[in-house]
CSV table of C-alpha atoms in Angstrom, one decimal:
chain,number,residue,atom,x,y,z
A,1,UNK,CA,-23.5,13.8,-11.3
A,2,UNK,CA,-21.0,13.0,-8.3
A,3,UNK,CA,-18.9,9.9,-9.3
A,4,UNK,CA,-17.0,9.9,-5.6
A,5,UNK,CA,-19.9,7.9,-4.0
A,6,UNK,CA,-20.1,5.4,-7.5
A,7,UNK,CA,-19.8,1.5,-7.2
A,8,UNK,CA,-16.7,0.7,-8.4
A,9,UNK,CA,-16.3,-3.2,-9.8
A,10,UNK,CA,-12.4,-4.9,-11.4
A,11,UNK,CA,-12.9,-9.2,-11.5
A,12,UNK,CA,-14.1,-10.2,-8.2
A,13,UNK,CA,-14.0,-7.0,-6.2
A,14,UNK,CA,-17.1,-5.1,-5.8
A,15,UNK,CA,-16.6,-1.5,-4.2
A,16,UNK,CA,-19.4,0.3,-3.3
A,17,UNK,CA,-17.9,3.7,-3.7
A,18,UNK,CA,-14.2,5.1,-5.0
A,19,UNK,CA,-12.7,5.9,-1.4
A,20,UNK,CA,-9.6,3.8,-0.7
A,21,UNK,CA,-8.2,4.3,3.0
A,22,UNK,CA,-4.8,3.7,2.0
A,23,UNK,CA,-2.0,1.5,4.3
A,24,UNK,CA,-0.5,3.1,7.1
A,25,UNK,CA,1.8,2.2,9.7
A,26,UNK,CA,0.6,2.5,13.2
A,27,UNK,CA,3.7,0.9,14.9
A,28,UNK,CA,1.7,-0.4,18.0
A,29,UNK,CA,2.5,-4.2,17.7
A,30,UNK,CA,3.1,-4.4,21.4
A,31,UNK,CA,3.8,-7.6,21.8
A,32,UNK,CA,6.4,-7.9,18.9
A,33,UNK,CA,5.0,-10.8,17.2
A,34,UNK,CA,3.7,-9.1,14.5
A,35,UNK,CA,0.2,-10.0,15.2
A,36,UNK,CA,-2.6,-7.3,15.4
A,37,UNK,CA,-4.6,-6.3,18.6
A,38,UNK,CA,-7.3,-4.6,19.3
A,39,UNK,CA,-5.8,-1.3,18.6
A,40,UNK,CA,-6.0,-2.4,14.6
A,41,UNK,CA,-9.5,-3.9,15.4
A,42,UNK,CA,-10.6,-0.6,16.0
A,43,UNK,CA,-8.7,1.4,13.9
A,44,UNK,CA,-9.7,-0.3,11.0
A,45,UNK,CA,-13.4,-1.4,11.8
A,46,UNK,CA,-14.3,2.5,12.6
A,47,UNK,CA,-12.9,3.3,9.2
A,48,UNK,CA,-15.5,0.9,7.8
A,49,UNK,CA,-18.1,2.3,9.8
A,50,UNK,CA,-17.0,5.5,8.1
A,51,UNK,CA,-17.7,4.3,4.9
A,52,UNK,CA,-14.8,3.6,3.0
A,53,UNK,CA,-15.2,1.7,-0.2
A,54,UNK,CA,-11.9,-0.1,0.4
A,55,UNK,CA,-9.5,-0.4,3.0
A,56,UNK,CA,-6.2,-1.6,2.8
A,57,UNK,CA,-3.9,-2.7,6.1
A,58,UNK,CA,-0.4,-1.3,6.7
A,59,UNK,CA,2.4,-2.6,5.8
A,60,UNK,CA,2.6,-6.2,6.9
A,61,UNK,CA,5.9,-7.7,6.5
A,62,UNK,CA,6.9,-11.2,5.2
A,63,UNK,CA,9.3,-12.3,8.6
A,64,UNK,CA,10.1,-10.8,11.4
A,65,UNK,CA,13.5,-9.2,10.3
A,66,UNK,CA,11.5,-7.5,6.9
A,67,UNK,CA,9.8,-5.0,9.8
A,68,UNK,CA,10.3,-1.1,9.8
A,69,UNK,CA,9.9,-1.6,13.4
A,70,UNK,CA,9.2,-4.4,15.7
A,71,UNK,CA,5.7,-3.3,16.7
A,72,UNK,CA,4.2,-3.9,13.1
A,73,UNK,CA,2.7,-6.4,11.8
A,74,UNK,CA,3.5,-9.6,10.0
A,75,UNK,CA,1.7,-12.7,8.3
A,76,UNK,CA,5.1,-15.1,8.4
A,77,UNK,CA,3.4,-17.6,10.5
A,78,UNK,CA,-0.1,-19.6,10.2
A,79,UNK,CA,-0.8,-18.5,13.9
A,80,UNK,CA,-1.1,-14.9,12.9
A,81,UNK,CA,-4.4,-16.1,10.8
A,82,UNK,CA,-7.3,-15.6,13.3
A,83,UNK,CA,-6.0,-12.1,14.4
A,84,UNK,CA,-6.8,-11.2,10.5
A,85,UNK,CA,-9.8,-12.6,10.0
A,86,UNK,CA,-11.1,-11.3,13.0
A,87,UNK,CA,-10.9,-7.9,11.6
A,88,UNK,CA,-11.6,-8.6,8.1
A,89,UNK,CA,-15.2,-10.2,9.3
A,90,UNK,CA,-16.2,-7.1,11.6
A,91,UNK,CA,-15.3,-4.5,8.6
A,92,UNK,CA,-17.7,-7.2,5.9
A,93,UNK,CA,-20.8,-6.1,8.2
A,94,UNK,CA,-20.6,-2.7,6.9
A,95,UNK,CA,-20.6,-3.2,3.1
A,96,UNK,CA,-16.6,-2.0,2.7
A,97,UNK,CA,-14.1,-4.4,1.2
A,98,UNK,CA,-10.6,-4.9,2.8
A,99,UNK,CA,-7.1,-6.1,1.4
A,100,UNK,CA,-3.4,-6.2,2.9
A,101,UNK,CA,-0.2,-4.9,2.0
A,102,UNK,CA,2.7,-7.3,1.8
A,103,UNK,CA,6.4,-6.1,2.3
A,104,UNK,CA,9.3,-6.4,3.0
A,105,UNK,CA,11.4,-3.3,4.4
A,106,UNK,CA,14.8,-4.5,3.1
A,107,UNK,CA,17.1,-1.7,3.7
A,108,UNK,CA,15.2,0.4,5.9
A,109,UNK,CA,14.4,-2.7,8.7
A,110,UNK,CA,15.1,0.1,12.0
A,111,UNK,CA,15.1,-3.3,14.3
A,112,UNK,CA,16.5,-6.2,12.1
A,113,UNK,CA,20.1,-6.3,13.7
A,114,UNK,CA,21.7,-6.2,10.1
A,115,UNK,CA,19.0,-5.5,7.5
A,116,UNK,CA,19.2,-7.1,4.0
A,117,UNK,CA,18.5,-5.6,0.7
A,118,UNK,CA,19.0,-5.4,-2.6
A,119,UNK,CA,22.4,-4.1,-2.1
A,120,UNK,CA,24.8,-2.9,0.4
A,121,UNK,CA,24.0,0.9,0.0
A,122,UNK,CA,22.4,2.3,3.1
A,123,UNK,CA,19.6,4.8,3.4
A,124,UNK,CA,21.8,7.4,5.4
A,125,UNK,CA,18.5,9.0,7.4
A,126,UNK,CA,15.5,7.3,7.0
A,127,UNK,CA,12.0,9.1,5.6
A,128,UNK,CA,9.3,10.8,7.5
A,129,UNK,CA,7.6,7.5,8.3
A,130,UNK,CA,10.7,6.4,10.0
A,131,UNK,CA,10.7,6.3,13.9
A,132,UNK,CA,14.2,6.5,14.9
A,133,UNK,CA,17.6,8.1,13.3
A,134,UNK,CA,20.0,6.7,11.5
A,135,UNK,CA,20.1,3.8,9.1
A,136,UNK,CA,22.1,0.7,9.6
A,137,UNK,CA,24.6,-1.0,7.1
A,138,UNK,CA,22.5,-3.4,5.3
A,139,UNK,CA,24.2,-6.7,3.7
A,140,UNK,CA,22.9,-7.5,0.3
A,141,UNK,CA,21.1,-10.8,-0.6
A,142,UNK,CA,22.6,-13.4,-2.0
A,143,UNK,CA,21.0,-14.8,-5.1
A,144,UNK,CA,19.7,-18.0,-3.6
A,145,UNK,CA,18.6,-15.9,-0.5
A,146,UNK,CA,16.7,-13.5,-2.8
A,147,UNK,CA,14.9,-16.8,-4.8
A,148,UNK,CA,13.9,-17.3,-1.3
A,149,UNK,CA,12.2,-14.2,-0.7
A,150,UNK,CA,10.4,-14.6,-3.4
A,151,UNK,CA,8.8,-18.0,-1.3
A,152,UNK,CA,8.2,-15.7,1.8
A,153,UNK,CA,6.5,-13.0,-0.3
A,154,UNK,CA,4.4,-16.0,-1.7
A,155,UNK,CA,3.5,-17.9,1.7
A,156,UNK,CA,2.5,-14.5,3.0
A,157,UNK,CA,-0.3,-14.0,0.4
A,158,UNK,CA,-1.3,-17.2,0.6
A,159,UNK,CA,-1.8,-16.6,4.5
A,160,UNK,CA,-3.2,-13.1,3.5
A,161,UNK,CA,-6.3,-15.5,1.0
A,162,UNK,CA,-6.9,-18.4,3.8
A,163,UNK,CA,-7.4,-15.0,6.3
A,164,UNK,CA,-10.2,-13.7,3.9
A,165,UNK,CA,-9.1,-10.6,2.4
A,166,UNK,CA,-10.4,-9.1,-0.6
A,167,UNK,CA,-7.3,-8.3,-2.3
A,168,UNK,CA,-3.5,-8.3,-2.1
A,169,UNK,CA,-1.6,-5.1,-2.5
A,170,UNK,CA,2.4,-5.7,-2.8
A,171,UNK,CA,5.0,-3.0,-1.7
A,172,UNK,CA,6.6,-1.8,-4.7
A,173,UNK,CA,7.4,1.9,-3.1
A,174,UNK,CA,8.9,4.2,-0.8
A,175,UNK,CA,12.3,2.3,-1.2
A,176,UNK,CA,10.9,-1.0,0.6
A,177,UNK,CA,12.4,-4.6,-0.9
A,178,UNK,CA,10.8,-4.6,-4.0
A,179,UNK,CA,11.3,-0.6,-4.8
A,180,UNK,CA,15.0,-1.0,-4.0
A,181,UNK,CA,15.7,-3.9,-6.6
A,182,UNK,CA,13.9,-1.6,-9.5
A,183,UNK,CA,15.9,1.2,-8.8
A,184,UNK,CA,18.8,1.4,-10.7
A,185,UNK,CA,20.6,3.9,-7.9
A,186,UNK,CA,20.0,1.3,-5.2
A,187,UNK,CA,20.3,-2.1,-7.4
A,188,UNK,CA,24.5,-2.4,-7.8
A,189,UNK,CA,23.7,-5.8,-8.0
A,190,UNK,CA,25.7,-8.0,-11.0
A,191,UNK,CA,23.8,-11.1,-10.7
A,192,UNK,CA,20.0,-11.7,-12.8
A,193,UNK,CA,18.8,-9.8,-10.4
A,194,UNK,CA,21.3,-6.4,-11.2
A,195,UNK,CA,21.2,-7.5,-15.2
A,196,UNK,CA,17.4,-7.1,-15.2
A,197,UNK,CA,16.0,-4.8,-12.1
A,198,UNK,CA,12.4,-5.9,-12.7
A,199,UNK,CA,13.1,-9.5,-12.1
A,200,UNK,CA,13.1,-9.4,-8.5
A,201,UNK,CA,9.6,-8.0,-8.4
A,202,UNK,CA,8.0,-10.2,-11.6
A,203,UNK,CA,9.1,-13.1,-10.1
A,204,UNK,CA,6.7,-12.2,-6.4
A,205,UNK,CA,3.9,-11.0,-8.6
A,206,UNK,CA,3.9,-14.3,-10.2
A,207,UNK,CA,4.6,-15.9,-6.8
A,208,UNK,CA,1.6,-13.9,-5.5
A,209,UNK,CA,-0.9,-14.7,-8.3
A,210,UNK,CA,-0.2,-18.6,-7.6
A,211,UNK,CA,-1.5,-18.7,-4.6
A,212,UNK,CA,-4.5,-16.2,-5.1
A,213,UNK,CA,-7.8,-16.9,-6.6
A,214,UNK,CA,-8.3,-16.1,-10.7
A,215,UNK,CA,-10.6,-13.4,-9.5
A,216,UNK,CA,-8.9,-11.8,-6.7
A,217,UNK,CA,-7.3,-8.5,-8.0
A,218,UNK,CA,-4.1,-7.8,-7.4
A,219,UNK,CA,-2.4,-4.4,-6.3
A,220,UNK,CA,0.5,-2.4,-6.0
A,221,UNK,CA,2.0,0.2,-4.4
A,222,UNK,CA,4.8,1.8,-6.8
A,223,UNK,CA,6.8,5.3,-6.7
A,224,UNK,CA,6.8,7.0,-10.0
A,225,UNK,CA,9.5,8.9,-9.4
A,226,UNK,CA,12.3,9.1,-7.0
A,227,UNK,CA,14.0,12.6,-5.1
A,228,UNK,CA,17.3,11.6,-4.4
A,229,UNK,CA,20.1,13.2,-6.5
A,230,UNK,CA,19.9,10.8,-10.3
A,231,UNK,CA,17.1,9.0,-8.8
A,232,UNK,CA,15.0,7.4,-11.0
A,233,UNK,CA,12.0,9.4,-13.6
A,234,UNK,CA,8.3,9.0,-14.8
A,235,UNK,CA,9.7,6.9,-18.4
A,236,UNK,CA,11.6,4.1,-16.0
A,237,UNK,CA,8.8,3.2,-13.5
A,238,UNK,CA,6.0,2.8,-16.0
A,239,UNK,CA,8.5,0.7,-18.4
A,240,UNK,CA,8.9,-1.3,-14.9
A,241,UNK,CA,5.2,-1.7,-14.0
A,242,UNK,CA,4.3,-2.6,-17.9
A,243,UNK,CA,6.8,-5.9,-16.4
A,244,UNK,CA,4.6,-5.8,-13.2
A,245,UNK,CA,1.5,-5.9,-15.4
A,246,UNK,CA,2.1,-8.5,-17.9
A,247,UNK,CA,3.3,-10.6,-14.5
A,248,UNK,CA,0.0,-9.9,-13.3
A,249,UNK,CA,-0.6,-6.7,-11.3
A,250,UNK,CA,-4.5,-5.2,-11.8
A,251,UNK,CA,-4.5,-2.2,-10.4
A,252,UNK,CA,-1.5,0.1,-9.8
A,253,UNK,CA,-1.7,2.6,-6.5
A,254,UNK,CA,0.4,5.8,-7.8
A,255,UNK,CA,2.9,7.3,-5.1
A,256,UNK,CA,6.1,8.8,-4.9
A,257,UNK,CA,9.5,8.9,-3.6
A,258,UNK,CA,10.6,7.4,-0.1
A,259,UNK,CA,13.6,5.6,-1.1
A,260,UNK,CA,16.5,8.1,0.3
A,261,UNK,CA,16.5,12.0,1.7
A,262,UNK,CA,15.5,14.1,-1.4
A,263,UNK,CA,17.8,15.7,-3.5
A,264,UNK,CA,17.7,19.1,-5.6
A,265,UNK,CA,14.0,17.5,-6.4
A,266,UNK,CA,11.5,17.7,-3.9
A,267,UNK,CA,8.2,16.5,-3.2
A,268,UNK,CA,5.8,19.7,-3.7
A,269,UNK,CA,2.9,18.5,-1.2
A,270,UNK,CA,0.4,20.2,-2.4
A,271,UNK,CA,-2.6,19.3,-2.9
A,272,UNK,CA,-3.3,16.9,-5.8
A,273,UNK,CA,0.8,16.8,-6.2
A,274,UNK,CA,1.0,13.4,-6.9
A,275,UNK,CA,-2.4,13.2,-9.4
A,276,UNK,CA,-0.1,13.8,-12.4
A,277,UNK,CA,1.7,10.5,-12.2
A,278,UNK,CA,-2.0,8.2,-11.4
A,279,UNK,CA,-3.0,10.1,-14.8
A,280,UNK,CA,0.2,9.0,-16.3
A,281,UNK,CA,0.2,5.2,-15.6
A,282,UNK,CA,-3.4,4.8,-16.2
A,283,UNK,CA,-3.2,6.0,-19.8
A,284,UNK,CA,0.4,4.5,-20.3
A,285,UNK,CA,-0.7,1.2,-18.9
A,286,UNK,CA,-4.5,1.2,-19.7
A,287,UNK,CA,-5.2,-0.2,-16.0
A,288,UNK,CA,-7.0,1.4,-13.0
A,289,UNK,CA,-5.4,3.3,-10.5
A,290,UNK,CA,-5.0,3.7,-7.2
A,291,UNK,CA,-4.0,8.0,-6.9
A,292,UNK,CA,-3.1,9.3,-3.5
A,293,UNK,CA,-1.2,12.1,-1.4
A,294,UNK,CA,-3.2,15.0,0.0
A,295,UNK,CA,-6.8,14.7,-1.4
A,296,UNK,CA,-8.1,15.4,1.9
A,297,UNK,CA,-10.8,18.2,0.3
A,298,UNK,CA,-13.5,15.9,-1.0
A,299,UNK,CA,-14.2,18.4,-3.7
A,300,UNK,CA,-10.6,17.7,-5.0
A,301,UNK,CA,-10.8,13.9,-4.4
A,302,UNK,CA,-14.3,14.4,-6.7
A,303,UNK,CA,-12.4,16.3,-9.6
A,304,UNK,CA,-9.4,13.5,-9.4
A,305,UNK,CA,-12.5,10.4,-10.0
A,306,UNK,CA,-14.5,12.4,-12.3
A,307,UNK,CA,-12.0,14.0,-14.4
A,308,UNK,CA,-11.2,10.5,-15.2
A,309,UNK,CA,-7.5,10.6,-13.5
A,310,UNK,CA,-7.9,7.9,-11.6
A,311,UNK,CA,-10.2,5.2,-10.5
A,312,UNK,CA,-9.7,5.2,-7.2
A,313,UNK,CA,-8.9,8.1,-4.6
A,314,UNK,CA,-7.2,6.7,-1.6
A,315,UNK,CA,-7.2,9.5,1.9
A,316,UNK,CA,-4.6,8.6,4.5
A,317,UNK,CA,-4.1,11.7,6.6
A,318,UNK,CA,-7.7,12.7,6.3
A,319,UNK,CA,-8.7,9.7,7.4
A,320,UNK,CA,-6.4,9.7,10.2
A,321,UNK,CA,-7.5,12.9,11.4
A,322,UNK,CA,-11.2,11.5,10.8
A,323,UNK,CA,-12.6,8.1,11.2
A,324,UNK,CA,-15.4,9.2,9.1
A,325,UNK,CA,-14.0,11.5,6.5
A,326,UNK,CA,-15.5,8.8,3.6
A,327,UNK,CA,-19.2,9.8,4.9
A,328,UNK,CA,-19.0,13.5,5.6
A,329,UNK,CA,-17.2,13.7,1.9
A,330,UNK,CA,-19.8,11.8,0.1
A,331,UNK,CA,-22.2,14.0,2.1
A,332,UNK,CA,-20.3,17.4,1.0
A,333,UNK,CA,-20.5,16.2,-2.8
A,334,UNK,CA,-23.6,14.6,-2.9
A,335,UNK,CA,-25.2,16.3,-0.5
A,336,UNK,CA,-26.7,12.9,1.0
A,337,UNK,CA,-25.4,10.5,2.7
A,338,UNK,CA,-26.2,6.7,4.0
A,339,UNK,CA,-25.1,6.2,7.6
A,340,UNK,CA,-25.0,3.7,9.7
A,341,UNK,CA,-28.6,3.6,11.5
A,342,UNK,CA,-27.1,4.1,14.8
A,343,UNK,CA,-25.9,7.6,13.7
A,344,UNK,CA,-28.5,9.1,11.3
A,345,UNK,CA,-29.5,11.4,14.3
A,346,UNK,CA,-26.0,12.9,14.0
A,347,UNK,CA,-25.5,13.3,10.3
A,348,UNK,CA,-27.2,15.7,8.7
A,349,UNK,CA,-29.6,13.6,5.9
A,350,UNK,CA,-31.3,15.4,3.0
């Protein structure tokens, strides 16, 4: 039996399949205030019409500064509320669930006129997601400046709650804020925060669950490995997320790399590439898991669920390339499908 199109249920959240539209940036915050428009309405509304089980928003930063760019989004200020819960009640009306990522980009803020991060090291050329060239200088935060990160990471997921989401994902990859305090090439720092690199991101995930209900699950987003010359391995990021865990993380969303240009080690691409590290942390950490990066063929994303790899199977690309892609896979598995009324006529139905 197809497990792809199977209700999947953690505390409070209630899935009604295991298709995750992962976060992506769209940089199209025109107005800079870090407030969505009706570009995200629709870009995340059809994706619910689609049928994705879960979707979870881009990157949404906790101030202005903590931006890859300054058209993305933001939830540092109560005004940015309705914007949210706009979207989050259209996508309710089709039966799929929707959280938020909260971030910070530290090092690799393009716009912030000096960015902060964990330390003073800078990226050199910024990853594939970046939208410019070069990096700049960043200044590293002081210790009392860091304590009050932790705050902003906290006032954002409470914003994230009174807006309505389902659940809170937290940035812990791709050598954002929290990624660049756990990894020992980036952390030089000599304070708590350099004697213990997990400290930093423990002490938002504790910030986080405060402010959310007992029920609400709580994500995150962690690279399990790293690609620049001596960057970090597999043993180091699960000893890390066991700290996340026992600080209250649920569910772990398995990526890799993104903190620097890659070394001698490469990302492979193919498909399924990064499977082999979801596998890893679900049986190292006994949680669910979140496994992305190229499971565009439905047939794969099927083997990934019922192979017992992962929980959850989360499509960016394909879904970029089609609004829909959560429908026509269930419908290439199953060989039936439940579309919206309005388009049974253009779906084939057995």
């Amino acid at each position: 039996m197809a497990q792809l199109d199977d209700p999947f249920t953690f505390k409070g959240l209630n899935l009604k399949n295991r298709i995750v539209m992962p976060p992506m940036c769209q940089y199209s915050v025109e107005a800079q205030d870090g407030t969505p428009n009706d570009w995200h309405f629709v870009h995340y509304v059809s994706r619910a019409v689609g049928g994705a089980g879960l979707i979870i928003m881009e990157m949404t930063d906790v101030e202005p500064d903590g931006r890859i760019s300054n058209q993305d989004l933001g939830l540092w200020s109560d005004d940015q509320i309705p914007a949210y819960k706009r979207i989050i009640t259209e996508v309710h009306k089709y039966g799929t669930k929707i959280g938020i990522q909260i971030a910070h980009a530290g090092r690799k803020a393009e716009d912030a006129s000096q960015p902060v991060g964990a330390s003073d090291i800078p990226v050199n050329v910024l990853q594939e997601e970046s939208i410019r060239g070069e990096s700049k200088l960043p200044r590293a935060l002081s210790t009392q400046e860091v304590k009050e990160m932790v705050t902003k990471f906290k006032e954002a997921v409470g914003r994230a709650v009174q807006a309505g989401f389902d659940t809170i994902e937290l940035h812990g990859a791709h050598g954002y804020l929290i990624h660049q305090f756990h990894s020992p090439g980036i952390n030089n720092r000599t304070d708590e925060y350099g004697q213990d690199l997990a400290q930093f991101g423990v002490e938002v995930v504790q910030a986080a669950r405060s402010v959310m209900p007992a029920d609400m699950p709580l994500l995150m987003r962690i690279s399990a490995i790293e690609y620049m010359d001596g960057g970090y391995q597999l043993e180091h990021s699960i000893e890390v997320a066991k700290r996340y865990k026992e600080a209250g993380v649920d569910i772990f969303h398995v990526s890799t790399g993104g903190e620097a240009p890659p070394g001698k080690l490469k990302p492979a691409n193919h498909p399924g590439y990064q499977v082999p590290f979801a596998r890893a942390f679900k049986q190292a950490l006994n949680v669910p898991v979140i496994a992305v990066g190229n499971l565009n063929d439905p047939l794969l994303a099927e083997a990934t669920v019922a192979n017992g790899d992962a929980d959850l199977v989360a499509v960016g690309r394909g879904m970029l390339n089609d609004p829909y892609w959560a429908l026509h896979a269930i419908q290439t598995v199953t060989r039936k499908v439940d579309p919206p009324v309005q388009y049974q006529r253009g779906i084939y139905v057995r």
